[in-house]
Coordinates of C-alpha atoms in Angstrom, one line a residue:
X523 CA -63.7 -188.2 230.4
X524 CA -62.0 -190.1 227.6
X525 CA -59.9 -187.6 225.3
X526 CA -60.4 -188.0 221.2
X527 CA -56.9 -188.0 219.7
X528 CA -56.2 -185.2 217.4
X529 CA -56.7 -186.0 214.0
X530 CA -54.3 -185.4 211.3
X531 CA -55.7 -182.4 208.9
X532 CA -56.4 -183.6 205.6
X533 CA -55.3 -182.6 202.1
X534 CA -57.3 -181.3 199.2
X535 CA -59.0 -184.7 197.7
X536 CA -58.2 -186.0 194.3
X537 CA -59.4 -187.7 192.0
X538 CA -57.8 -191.3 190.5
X539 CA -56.5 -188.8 187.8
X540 CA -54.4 -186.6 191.0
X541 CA -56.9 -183.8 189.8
X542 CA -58.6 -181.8 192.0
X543 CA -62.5 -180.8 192.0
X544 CA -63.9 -177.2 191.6
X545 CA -64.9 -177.3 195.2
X546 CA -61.4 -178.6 196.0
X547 CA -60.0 -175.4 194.3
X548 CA -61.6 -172.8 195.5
X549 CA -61.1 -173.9 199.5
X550 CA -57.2 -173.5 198.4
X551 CA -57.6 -170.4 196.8
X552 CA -59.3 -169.2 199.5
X553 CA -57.0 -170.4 201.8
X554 CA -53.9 -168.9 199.5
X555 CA -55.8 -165.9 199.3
X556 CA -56.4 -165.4 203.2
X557 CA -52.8 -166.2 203.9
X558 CA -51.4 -163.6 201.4
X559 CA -54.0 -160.7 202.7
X560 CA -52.8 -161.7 206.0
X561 CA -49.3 -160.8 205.3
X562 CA -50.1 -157.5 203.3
X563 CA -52.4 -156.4 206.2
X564 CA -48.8 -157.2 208.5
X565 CA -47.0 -155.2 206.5
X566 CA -49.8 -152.3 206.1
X567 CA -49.4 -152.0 209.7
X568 CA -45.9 -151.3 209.1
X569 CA -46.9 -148.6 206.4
X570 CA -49.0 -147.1 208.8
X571 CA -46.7 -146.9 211.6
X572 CA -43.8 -145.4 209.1
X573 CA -46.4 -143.2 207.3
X574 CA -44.8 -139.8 209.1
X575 CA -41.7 -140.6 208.0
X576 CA -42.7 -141.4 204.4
X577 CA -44.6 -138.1 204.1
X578 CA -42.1 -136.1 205.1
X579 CA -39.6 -138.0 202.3
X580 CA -42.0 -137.6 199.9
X581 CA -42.2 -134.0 200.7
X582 CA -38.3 -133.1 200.5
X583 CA -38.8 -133.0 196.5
X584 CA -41.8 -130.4 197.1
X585 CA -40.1 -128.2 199.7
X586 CA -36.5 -127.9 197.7
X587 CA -38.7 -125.8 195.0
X588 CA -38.2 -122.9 196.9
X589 CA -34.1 -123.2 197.3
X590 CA -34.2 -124.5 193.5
X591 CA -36.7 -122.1 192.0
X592 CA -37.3 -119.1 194.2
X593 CA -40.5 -119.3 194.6
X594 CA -43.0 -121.1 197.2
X595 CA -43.8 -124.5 197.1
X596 CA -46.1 -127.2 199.1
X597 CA -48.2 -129.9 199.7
X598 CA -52.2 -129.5 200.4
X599 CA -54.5 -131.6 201.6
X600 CA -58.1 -130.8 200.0
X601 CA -60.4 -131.7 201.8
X602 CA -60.5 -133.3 205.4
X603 CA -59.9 -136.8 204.9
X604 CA -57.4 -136.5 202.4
X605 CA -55.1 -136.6 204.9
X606 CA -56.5 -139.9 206.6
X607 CA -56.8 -141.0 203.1
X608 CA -52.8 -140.1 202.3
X609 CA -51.6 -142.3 205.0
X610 CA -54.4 -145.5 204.5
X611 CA -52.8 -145.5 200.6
X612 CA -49.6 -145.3 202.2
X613 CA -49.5 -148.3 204.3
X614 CA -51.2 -150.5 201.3
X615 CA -48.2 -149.4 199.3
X616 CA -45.8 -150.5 201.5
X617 CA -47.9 -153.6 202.5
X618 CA -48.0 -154.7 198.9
X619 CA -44.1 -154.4 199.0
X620 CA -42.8 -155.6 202.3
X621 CA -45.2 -158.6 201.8
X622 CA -44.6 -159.4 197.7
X623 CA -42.5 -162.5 198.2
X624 CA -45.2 -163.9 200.8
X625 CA -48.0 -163.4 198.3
X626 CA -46.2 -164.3 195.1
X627 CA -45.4 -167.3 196.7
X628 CA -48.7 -168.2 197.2
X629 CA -49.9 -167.0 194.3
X630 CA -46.9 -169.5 192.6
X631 CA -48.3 -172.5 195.3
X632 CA -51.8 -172.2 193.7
X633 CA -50.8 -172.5 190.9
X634 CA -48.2 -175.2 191.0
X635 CA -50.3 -178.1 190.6
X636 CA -51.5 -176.6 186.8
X637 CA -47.7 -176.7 185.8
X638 CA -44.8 -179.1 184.8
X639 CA -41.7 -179.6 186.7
X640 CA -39.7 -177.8 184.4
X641 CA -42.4 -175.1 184.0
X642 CA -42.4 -174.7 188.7
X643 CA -38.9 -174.3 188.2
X644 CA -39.0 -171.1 185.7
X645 CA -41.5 -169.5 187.9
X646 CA -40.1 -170.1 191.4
X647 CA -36.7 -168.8 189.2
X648 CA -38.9 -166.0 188.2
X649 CA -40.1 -164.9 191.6
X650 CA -36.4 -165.3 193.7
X651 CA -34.9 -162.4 190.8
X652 CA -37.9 -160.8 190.4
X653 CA -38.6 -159.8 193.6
X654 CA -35.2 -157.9 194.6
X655 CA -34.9 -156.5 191.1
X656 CA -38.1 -154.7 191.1
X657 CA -37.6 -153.6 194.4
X658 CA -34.0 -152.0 192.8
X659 CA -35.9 -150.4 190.4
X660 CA -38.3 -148.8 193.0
X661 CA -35.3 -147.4 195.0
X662 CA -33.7 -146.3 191.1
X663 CA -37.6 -144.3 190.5
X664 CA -36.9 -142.7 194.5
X665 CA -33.7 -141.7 192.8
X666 CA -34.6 -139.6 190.3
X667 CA -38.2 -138.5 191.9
X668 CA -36.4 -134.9 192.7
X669 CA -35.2 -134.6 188.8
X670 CA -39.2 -134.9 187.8
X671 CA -40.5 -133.1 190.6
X672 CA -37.9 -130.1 189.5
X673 CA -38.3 -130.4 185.9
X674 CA -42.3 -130.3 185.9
X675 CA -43.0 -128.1 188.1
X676 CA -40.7 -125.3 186.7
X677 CA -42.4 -124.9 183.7
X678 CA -44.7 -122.4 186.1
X679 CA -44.1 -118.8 185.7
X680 CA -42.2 -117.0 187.7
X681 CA -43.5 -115.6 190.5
X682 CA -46.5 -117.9 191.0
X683 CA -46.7 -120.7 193.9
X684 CA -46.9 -124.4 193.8
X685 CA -50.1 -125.9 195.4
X686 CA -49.3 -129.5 194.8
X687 CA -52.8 -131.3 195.7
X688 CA -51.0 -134.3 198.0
X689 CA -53.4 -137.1 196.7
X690 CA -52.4 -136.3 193.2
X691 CA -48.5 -136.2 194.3
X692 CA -48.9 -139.3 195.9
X693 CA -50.6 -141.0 192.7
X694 CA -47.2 -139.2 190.7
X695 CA -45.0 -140.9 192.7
X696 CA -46.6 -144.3 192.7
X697 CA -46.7 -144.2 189.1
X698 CA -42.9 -143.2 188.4
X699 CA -41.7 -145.4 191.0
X700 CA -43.4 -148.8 189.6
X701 CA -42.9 -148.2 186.5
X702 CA -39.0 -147.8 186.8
X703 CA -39.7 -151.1 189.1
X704 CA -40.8 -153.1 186.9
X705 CA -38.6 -151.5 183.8
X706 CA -36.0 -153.4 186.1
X707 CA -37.9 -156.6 186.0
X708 CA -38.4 -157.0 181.7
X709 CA -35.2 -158.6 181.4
X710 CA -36.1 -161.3 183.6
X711 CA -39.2 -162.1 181.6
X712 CA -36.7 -162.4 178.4
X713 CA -35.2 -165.2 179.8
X714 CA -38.6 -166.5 180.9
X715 CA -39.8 -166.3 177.4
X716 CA -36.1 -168.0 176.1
X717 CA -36.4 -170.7 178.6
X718 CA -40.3 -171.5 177.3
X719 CA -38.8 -171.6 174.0
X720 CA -40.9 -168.5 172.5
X721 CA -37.9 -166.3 172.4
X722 CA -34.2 -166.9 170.9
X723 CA -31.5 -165.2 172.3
X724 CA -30.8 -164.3 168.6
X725 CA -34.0 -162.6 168.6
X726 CA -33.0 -161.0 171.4
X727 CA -29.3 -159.5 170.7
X728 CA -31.1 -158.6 167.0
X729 CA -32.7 -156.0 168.6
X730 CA -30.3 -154.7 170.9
X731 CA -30.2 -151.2 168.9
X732 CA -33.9 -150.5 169.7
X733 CA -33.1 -151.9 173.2
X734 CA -30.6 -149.9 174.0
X735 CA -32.3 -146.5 172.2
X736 CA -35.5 -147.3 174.4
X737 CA -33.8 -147.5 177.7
X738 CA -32.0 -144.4 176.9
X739 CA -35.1 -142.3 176.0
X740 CA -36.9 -144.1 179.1
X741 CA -33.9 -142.7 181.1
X742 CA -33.9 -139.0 179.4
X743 CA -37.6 -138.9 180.6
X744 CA -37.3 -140.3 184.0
X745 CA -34.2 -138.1 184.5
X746 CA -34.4 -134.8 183.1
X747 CA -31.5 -132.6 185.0
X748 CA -29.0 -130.7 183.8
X749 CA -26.4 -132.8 184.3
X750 CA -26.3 -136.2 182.1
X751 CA -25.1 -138.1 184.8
X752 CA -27.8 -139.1 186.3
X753 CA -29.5 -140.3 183.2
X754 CA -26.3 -142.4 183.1
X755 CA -26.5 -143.8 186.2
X756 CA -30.1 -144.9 185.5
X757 CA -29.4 -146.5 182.2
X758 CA -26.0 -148.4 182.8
X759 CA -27.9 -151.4 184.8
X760 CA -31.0 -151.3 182.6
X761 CA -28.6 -152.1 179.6
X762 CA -25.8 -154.2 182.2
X763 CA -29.4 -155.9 182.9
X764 CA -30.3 -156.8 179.1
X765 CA -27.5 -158.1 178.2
X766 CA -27.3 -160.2 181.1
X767 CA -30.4 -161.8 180.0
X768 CA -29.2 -162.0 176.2
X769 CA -26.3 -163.8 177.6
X770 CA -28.3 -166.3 180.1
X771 CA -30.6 -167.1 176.9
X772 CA -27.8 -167.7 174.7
X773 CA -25.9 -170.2 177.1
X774 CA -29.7 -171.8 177.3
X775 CA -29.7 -172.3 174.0
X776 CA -26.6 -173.8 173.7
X777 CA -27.5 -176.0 176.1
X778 CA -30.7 -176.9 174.3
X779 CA -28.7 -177.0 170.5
X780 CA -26.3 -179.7 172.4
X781 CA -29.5 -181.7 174.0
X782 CA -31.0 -182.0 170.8
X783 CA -27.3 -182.8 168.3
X784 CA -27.5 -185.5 171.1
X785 CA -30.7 -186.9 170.5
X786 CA -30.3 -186.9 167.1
X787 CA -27.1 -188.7 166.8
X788 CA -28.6 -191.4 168.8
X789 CA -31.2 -191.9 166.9
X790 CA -29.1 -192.4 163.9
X791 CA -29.1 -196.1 162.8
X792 CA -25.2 -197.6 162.4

């Protein structure tokens, strides 16, 4: 029995153009798509498996009410699948997360043949700082988590006990901890904006008073303890962070100013 040679597999077809058809499209964006829900369900797994440990983190906050406050404190789970429900929302979390530069890659690979050379280069610059700065962020929101927990829940009377719904908590959590995430992640998209040419770095040290007064009110918010510290400690790379970027768009444009006094000066008749 004669054996058929493999057959190479064979690329999206193109037009004469290099374009590719509608039906050409959506098999890569379904294959783009399976690919990075293959790597999220990986990592759900993960979630799931670290789940115990991630509930009793998340309950450390809750449970030092007592020693803080004086009075009890602790999570509740509502009805009977909360629970289930807690630890499914859980592992999605941390699928999303462990698995971001898989899908964001292929999210930027779809993509890619809609952009320009110079344009592929801002965004695959855009994922590889992205990526580890808003997961810095994320671990700056676990930071101060405690601070809010303490702060909000002692505006309770005294005496009184603090039946924290855990879907709710959960939701709290998610919330603060992506948004300090991707607080950490704006400056990058300043220098994406400088290198697309829609923002000067001009622009961008201009307002580096309102900058700096938003980043400290963001910080009094996210951190409100007693001690001033911590609001410090949260702020210092938010601001180290702008001005970084201020300073990468400013050497850009430099660069850019230089490009262009040489262009001109060639064009110059003798």
């Amino acid at each position: 029995m004669a054996i058929e040679p493999k057959t190479r597999q064979k690329k999206a077809p193109k037009d004469r153009d290099g374009r590719m058809s509608l039906g050409a499209h959506l098999v890569e964006f379904r294959k783009r798509m399976f690919r990075a829900l293959l790597a999220i369900a990986v990592g759900g797994v993960l979630g799931w498996l670290i789940s115990d440990q991630i509930l009793v983190a998340l309950s450390t906050p809750v449970s030092a009410i007592t020693d803080s406050q004086g009075r009890a404190a602790s999570l509740n789970f509502t009805d009977v699948s909360q629970a289930f429900d807690l630890r499914l929302q859980i592992a999605i979390t941390v699928g999303i997360v462990v698995s971001s530069p898989i899908w964001l890659y292929q999210l930027w690979a779809f993509l890619v043949p809609g952009l320009t050379r110079k344009e592929k280069q801002y965004a695959v610059g855009f994922v590889l700082t992205s990526v580890p700065l808003f997961l810095a962020g994320c671990a700056a929101g676990w930071y101060v988590l405690p601070h809010m927990v303490s702060l909000l829940t002692g505006f309770a009377p005294q005496g009184t006990t603090s039946l924290i719904s855990a879907g709710d908590y959960y939701s709290f959590v998610l919330k603060l901890v992506v948004a300090i995430g991707v607080a950490f992640v704006l400056p990058v998209l300043l220098v994406l904006l400088n290198f697309a040419g829609i923002l000067s770095s001009k622009a961008i040290l201009k307002s580096w008073r309102i900058a700096i007064l938003v980043i400290i009110l963001f910080c009094a918010i996210a951190t409100p303890s007693a001690d001033v510290f911590s609001m410090f400690l949260l702020a210092l790379p938010m601001i180290f962070l702008f001005y970084s970027a201020a300073l990468i768009a400013w050497i850009h444009d430099r660069r850019v100013a230089k490009r262009q006094q040489k262009f001109d000066s060639e064009l110059v008749v003798p």
